[in-house]
mmCIF file of C-alpha atoms in Angstrom:
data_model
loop_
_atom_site.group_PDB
_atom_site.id
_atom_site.type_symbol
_atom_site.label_atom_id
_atom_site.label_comp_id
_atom_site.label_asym_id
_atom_site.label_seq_id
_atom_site.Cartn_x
_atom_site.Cartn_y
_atom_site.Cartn_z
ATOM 1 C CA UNK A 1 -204.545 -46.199 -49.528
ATOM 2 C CA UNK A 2 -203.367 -48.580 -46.774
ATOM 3 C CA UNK A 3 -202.676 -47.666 -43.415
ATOM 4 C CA UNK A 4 -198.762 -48.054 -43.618
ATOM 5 C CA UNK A 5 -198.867 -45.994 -46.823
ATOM 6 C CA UNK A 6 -200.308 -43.325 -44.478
ATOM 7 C CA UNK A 7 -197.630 -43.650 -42.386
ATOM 8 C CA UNK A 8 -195.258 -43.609 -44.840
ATOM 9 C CA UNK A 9 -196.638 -40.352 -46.068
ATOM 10 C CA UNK A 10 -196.892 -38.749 -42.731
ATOM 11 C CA UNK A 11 -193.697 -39.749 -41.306
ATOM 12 C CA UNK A 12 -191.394 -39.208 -44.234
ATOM 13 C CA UNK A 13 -192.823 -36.249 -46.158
ATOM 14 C CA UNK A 14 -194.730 -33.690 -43.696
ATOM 15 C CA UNK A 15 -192.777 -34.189 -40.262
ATOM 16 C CA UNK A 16 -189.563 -35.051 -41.464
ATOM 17 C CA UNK A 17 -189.190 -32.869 -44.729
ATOM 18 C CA UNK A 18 -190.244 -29.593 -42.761
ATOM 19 C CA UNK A 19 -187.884 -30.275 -39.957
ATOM 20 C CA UNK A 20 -185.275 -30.944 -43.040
ATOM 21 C CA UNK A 21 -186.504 -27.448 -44.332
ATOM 22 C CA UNK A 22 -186.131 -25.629 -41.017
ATOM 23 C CA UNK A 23 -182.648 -27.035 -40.410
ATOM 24 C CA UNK A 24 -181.373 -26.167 -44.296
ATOM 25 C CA UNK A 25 -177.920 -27.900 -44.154
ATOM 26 C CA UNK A 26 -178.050 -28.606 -40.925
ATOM 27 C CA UNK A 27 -175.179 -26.450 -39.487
ATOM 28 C CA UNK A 28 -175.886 -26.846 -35.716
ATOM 29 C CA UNK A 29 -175.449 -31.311 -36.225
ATOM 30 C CA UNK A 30 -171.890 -32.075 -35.279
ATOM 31 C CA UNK A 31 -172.744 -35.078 -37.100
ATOM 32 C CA UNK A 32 -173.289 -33.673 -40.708
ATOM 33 C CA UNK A 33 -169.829 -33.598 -42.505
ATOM 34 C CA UNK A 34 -168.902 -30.435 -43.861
ATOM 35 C CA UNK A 35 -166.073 -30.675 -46.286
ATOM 36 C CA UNK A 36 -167.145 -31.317 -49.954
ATOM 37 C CA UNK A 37 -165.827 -34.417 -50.983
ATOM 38 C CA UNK A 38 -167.493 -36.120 -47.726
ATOM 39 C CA UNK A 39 -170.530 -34.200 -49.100
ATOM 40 C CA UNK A 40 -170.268 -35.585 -52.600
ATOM 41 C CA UNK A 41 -169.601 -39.545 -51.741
ATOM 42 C CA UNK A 42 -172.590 -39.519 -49.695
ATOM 43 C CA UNK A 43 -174.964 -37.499 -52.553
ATOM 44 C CA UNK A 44 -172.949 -40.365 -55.038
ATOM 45 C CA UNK A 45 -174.142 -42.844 -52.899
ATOM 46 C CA UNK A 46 -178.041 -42.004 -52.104
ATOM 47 C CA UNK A 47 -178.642 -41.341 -56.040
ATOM 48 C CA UNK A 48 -176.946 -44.400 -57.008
ATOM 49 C CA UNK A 49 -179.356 -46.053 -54.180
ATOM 50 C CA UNK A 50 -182.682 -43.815 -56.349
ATOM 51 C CA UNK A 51 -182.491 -41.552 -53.107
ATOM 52 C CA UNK A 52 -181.907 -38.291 -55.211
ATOM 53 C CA UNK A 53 -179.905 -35.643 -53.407
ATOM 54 C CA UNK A 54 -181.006 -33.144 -56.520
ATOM 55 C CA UNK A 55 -177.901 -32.223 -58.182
ATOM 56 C CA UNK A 56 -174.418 -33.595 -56.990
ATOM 57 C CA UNK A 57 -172.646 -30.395 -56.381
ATOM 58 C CA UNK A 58 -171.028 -31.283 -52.942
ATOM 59 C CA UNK A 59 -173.165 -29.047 -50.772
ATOM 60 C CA UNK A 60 -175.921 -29.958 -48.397
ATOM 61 C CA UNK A 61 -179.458 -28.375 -49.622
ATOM 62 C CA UNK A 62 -182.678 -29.387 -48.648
ATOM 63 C CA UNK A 63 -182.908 -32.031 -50.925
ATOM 64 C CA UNK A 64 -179.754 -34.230 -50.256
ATOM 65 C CA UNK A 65 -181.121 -33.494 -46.499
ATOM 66 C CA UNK A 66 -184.400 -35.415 -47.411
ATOM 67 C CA UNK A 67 -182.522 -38.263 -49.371
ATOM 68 C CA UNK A 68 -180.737 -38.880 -46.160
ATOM 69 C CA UNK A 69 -184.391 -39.277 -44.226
ATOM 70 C CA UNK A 70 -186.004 -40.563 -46.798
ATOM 71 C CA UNK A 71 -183.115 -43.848 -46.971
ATOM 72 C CA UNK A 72 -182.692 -43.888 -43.542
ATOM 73 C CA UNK A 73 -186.863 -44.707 -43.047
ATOM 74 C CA UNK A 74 -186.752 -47.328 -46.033
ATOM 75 C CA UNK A 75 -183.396 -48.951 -44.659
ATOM 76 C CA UNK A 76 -185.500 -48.945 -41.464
ATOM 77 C CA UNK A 77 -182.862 -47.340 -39.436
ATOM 78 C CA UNK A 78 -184.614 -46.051 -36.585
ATOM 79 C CA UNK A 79 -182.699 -42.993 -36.217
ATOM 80 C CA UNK A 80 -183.792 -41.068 -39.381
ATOM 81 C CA UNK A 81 -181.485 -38.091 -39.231
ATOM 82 C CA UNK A 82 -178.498 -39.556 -38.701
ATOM 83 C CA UNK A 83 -175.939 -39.351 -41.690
ATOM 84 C CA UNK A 84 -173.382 -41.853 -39.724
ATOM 85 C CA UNK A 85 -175.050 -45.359 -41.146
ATOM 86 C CA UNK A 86 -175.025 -43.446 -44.505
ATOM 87 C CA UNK A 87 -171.609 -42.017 -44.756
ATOM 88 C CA UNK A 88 -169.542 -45.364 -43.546
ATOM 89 C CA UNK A 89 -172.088 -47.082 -46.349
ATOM 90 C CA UNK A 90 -170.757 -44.576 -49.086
ATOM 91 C CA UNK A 91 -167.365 -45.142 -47.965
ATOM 92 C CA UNK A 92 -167.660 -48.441 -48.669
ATOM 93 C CA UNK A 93 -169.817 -48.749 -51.573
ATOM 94 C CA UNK A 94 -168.459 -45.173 -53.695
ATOM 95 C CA UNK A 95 -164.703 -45.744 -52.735
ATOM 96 C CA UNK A 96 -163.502 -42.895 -55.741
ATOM 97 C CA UNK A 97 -165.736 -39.698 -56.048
ATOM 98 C CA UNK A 98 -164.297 -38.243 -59.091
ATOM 99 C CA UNK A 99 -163.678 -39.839 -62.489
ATOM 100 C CA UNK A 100 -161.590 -38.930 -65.854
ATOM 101 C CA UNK A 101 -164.366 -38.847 -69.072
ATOM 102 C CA UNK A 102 -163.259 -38.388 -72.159
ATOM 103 C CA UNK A 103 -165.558 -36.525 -74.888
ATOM 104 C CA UNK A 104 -166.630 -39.234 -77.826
ATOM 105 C CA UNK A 105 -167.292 -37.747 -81.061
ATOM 106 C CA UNK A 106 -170.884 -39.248 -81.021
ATOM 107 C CA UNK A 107 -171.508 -36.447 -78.551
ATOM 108 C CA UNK A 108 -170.903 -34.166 -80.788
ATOM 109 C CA UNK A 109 -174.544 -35.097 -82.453
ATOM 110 C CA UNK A 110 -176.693 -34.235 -79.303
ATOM 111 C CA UNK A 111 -175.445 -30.739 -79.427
ATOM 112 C CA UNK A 112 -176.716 -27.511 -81.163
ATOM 113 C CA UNK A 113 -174.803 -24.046 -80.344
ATOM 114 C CA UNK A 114 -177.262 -22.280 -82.202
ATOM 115 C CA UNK A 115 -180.515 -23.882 -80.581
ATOM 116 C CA UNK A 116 -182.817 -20.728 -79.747
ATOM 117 C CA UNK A 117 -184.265 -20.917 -76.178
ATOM 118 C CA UNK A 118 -187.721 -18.855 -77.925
ATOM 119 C CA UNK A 119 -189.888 -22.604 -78.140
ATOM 120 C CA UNK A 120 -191.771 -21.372 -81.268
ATOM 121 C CA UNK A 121 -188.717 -20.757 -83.212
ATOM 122 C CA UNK A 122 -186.766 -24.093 -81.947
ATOM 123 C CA UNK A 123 -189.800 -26.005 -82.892
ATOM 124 C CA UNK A 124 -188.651 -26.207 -86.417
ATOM 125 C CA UNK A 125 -185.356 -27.800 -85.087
ATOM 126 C CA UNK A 126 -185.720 -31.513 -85.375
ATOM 127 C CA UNK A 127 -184.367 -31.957 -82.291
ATOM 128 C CA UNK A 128 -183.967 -29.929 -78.854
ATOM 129 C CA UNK A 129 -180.456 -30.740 -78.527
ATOM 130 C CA UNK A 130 -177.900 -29.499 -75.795
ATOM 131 C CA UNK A 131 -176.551 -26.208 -76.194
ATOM 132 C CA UNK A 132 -173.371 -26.594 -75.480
ATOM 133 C CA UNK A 133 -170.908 -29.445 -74.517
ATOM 134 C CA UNK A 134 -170.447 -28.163 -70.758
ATOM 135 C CA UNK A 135 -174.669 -28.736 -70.515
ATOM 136 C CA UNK A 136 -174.805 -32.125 -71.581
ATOM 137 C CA UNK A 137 -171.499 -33.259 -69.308
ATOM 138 C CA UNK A 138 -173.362 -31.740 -66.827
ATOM 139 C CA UNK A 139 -176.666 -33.403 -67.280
ATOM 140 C CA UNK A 140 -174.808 -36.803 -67.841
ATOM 141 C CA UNK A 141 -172.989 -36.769 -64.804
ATOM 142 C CA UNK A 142 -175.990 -35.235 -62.914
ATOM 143 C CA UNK A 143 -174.772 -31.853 -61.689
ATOM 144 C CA UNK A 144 -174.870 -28.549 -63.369
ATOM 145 C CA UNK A 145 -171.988 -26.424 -64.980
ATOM 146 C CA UNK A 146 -171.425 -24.395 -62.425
ATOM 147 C CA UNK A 147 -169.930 -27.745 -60.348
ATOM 148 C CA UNK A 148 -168.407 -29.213 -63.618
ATOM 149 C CA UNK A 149 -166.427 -25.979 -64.175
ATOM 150 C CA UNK A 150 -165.401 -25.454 -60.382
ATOM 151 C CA UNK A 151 -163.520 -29.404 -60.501
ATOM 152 C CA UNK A 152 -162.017 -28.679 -63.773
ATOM 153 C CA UNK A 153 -160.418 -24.873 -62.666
ATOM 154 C CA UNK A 154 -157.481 -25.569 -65.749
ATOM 155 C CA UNK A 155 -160.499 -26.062 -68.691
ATOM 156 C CA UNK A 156 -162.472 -23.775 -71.158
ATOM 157 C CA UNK A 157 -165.376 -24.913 -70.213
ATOM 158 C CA UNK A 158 -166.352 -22.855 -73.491
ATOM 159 C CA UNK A 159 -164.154 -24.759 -75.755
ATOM 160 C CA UNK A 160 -164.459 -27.939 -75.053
ATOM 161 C CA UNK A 161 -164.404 -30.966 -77.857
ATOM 162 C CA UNK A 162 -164.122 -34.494 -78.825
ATOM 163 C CA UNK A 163 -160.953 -35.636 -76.797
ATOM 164 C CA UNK A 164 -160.895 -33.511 -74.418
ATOM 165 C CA UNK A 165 -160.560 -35.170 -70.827
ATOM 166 C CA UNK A 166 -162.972 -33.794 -67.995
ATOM 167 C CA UNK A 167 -162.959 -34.221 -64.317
ATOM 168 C CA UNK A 168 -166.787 -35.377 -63.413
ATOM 169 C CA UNK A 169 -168.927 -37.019 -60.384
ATOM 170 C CA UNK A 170 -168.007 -40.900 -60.562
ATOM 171 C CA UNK A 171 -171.976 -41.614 -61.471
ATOM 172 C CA UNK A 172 -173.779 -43.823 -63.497
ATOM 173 C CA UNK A 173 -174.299 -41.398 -66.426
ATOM 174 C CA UNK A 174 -177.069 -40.434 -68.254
ATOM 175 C CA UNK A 175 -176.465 -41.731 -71.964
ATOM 176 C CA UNK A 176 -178.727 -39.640 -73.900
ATOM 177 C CA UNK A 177 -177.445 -41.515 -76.948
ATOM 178 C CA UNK A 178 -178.765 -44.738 -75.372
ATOM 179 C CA UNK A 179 -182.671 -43.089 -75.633
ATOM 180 C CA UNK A 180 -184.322 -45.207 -77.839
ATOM 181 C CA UNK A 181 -186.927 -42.479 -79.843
ATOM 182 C CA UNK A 182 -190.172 -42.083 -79.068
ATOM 183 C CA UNK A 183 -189.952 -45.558 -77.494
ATOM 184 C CA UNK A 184 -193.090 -46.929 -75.647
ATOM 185 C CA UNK A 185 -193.316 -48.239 -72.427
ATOM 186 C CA UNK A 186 -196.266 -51.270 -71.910
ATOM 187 C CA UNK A 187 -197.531 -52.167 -68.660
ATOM 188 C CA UNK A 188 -195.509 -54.737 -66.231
ATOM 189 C CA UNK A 189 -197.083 -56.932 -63.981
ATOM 190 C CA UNK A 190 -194.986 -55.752 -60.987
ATOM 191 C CA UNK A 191 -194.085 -52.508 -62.122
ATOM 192 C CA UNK A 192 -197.208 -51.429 -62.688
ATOM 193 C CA UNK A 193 -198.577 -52.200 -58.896
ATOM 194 C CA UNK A 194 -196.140 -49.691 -57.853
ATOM 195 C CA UNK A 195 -197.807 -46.444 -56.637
ATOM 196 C CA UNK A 196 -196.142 -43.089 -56.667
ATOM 197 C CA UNK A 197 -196.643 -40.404 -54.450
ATOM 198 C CA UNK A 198 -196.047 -37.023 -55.292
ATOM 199 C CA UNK A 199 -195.982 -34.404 -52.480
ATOM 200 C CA UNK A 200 -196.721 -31.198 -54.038
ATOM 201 C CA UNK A 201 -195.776 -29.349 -50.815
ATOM 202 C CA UNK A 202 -192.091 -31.227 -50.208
ATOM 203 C CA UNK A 203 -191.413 -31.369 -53.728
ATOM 204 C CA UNK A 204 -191.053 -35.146 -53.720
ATOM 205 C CA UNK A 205 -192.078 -38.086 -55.648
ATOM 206 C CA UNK A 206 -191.599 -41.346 -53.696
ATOM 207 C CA UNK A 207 -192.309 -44.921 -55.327
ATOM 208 C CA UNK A 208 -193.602 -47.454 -53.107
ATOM 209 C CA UNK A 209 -193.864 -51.509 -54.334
ATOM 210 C CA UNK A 210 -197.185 -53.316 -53.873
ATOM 211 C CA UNK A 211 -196.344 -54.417 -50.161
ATOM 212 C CA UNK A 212 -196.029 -50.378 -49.274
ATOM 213 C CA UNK A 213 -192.104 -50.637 -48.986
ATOM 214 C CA UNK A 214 -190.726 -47.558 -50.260
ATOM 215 C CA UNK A 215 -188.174 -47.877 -53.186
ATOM 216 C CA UNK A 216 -187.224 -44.981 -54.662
ATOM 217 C CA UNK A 217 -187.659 -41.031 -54.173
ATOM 218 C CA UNK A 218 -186.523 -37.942 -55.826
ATOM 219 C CA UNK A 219 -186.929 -34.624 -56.104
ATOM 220 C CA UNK A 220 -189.627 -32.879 -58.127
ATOM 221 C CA UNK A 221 -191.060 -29.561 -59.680
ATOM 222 C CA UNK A 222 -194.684 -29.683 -58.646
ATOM 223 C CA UNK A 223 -197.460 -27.509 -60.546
ATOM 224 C CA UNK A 224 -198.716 -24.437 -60.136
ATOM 225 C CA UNK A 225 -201.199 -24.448 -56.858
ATOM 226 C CA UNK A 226 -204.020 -23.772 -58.436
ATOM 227 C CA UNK A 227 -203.355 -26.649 -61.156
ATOM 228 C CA UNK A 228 -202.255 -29.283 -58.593
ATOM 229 C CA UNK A 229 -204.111 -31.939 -59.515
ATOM 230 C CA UNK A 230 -204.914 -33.289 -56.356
ATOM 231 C CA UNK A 231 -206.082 -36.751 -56.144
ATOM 232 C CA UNK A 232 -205.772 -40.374 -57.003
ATOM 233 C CA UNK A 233 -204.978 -40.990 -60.711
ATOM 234 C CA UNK A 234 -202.990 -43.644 -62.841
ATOM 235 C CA UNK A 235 -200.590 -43.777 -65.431
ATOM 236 C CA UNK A 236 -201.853 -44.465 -68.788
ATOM 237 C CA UNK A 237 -199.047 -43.608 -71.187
ATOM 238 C CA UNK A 238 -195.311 -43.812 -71.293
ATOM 239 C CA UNK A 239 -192.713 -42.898 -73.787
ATOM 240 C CA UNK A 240 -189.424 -41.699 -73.792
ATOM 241 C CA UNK A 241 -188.211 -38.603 -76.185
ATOM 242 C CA UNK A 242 -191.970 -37.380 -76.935
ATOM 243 C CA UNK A 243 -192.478 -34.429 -79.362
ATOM 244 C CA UNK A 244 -194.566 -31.568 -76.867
ATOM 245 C CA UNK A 245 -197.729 -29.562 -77.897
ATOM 246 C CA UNK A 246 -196.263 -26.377 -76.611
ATOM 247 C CA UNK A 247 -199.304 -24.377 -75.415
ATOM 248 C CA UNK A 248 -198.749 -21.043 -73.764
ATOM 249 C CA UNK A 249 -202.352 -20.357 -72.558
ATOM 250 C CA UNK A 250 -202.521 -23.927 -71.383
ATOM 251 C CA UNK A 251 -199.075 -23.605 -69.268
ATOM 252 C CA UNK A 252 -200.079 -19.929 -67.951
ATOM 253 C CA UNK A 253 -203.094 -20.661 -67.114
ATOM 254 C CA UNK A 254 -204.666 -24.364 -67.322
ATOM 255 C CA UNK A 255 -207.077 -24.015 -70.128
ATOM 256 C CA UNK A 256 -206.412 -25.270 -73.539
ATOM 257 C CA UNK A 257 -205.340 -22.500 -76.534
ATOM 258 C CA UNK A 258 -206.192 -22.656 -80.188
ATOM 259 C CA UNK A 259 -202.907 -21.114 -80.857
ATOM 260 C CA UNK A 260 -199.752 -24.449 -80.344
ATOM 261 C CA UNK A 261 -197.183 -25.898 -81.928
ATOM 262 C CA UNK A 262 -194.754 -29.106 -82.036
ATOM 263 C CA UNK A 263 -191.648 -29.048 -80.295
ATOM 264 C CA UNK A 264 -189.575 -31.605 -81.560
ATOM 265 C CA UNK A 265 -188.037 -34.210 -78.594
ATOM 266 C CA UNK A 266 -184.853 -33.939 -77.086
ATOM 267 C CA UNK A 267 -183.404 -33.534 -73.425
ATOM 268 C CA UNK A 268 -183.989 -29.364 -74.175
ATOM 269 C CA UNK A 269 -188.235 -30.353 -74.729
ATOM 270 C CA UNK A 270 -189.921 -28.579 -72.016
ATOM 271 C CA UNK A 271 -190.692 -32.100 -71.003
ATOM 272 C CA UNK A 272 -187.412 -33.390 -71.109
ATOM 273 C CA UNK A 273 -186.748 -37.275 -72.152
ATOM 274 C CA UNK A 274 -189.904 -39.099 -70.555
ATOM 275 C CA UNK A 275 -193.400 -38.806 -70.266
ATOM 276 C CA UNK A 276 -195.487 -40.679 -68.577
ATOM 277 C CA UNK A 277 -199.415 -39.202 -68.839
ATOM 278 C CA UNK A 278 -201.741 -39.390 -66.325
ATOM 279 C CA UNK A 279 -205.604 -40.527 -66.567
ATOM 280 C CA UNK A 280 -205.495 -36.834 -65.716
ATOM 281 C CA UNK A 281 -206.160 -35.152 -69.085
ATOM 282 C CA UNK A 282 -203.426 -33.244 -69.896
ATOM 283 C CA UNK A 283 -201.724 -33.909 -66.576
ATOM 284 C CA UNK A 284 -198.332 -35.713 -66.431
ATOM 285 C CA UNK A 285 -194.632 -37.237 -64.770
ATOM 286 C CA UNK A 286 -191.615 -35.685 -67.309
ATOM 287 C CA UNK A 287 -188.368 -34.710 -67.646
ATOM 288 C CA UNK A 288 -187.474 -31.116 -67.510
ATOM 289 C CA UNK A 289 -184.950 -28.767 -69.969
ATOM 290 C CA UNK A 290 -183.786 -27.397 -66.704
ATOM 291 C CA UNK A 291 -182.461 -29.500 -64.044
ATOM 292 C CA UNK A 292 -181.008 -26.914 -62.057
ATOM 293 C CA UNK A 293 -184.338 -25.612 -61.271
ATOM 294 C CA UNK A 294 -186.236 -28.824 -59.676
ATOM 295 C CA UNK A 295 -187.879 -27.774 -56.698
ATOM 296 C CA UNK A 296 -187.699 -24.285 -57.489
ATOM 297 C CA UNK A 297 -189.841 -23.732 -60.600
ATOM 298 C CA UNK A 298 -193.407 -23.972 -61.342
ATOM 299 C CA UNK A 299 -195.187 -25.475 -64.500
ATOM 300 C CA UNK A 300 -199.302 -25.883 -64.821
ATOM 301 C CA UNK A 301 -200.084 -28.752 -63.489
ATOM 302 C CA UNK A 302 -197.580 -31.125 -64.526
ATOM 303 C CA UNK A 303 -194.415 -32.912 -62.013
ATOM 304 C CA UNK A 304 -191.197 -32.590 -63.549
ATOM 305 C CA UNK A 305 -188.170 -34.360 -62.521
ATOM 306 C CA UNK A 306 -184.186 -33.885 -63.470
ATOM 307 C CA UNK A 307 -183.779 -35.993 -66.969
ATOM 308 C CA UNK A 308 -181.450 -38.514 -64.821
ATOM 309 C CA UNK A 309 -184.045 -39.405 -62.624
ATOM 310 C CA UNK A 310 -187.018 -39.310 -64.695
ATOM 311 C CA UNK A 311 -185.428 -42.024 -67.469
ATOM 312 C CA UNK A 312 -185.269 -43.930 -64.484
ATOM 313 C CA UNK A 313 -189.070 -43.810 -64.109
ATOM 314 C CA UNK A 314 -189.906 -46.984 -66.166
ATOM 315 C CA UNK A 315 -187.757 -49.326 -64.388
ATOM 316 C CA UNK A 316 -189.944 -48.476 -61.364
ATOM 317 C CA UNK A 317 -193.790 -47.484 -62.667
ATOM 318 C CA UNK A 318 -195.565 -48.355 -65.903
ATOM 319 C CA UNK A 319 -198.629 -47.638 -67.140
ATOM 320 C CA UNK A 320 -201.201 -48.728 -64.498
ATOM 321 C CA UNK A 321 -199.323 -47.463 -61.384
ATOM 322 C CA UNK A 322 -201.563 -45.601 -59.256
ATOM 323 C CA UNK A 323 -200.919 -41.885 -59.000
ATOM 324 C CA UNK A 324 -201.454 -40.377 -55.406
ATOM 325 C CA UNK A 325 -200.818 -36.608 -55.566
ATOM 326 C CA UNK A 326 -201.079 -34.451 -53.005
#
């Protein structure tokens, strides 16, 4: 690992993210904004940038705290806190917040009321489809329900259908119907000199290109501690939708079972809509069925990211990439 790539890591994950983590949203800065929308443009902005804030919900957490560092060190502004440079940029660049989407009928097909959340017995489904209309809105638009419902005060969010017009984040959406299944990802020659480094401690994954610039980083659910796979690996495998060996001995507790079974793919897999395996056996980067919980979850060993931004994994690594976690 190269001496700037050091830096990188010091600078951006340890100091910075546990001074982001001490300040929480930052009350005490006359220069954070505090009104929602403000919030919002600039959480718009960073993920459109691949500087996930976590979910766009128009409050400032820890992790939209560490987007804001983590862009203002790539950008190499020199003043890594300040939110300034970022909001006149999201001003400019996200000029409308919200947007009017209407609900295709197509949608209708990546949705299953009856889905059980028991694995075993959705594991004859043949596919781990949304469970309701408000989830996948809310996983397109990448926020959660609760936010979807609170801009849309006039809607059932329990009734909603094909036609129906819904107030969501002005994002780049994530098209589940665009997934191509089980689709394989081969190596690149750029792509795959990328390295990725997931901090286990921050709960980040940041991408960095061959010349140790960093490109991308977003939030993550590491494993559990004593499953961190600490170390230097690569990635060997990559494919979107996936079916999942679900192993309960192996998640609890790291060692393979002889009792498992299939769980069919779908953004509701425990490994959401990518997987990208590690030279790690058993070890990998995925999805997640719960995007609301990155950061605060634990699985074995593996790193989990939101399903919006871990489809965006294979326009930035391939198999090949080195694999620093620590």
């Amino acid at each position: 690992m190269g001496a700037m790539l050091k830096h990188l890591l010091l600078l951006c994950f340890f100091a910075l993210a546990a001074h982001a983590q001490d300040l929480g949203p930052a009350k005490d800065d006359p220069s954070v904004p505090k009104d929602r929308d403000t919030i919002l443009r600039i959480q718009i902005f960073l993920d459109k940038n691949l500087f996930g804030p976590g979910k766009l919900d128009g409050a400032i957490g820890e992790f939209t705290y560490k987007a804001v560092v983590n862009y203002n060190f790539a950008h190499g502004h020199k003043d890594l806190y300040s939110w300034a440079r970022i909001q006149a940029a999201a001003e400019a660049e996200v000029p409308i917040i919200f947007a009017a989407f209407k609900i295709q009928p197509i949608l209708t097909r990546y949705v299953t009321a009856d889905l059980p959340e028991d694995y075993e017995k959705a594991s004859v489904y043949p596919f781990m489809a949304y469970r309701s209309m408000l989830e996948l809105i809310a996983e397109r638009f990448h926020t959660d329900e609760s936010f979807v419902a609170a801009i849309n005060p006039k809607k059932n969010m329990a009734a909603l259908k094909p036609g129906d017009i819904i107030v969501v984040p002005n994002v780049k959406s994530f098209r589940i119907e665009d997934i191509k299944p089980m689709q394989g990802f081969k190596t690149d020659a750029t792509l795959s000199s990328h390295t990725i480094v997931v901090d286990t401690t921050e709960r980040m994954a940041a991408i960095y290109s061959d010349k140790e610039m960093m490109l991308a980083a977003f939030p993550i659910t590491p494993g559990k501690p004593q499953f961190i796979p600490v170390g230097t690996w690569k990635v060997v495998t990559m494919m979107a939708t996936p079916t999942f060996r679900y192993d309960k001995q192996f998640l609890e507790e790291g060692v393979r079972g002889e009792e498992a079974f299939q769980i069919p793919p779908g953004p509701n897999s425990p490994i959401g809509v990518i997987w990208c395996g590690l030279s790690k056996s058993g070890i990998g980067l995925h999805g997640t069925a719960m995007p609301r919980t990155i950061g605060r979850t634990r699985s074995a060993g593996c790193v989990r990211f939101a399903n919006w931004d871990a489809i965006r994994l294979p326009q930035l690594i391939r198999p090949g990439t080195r694999v620093i976690v620590r």
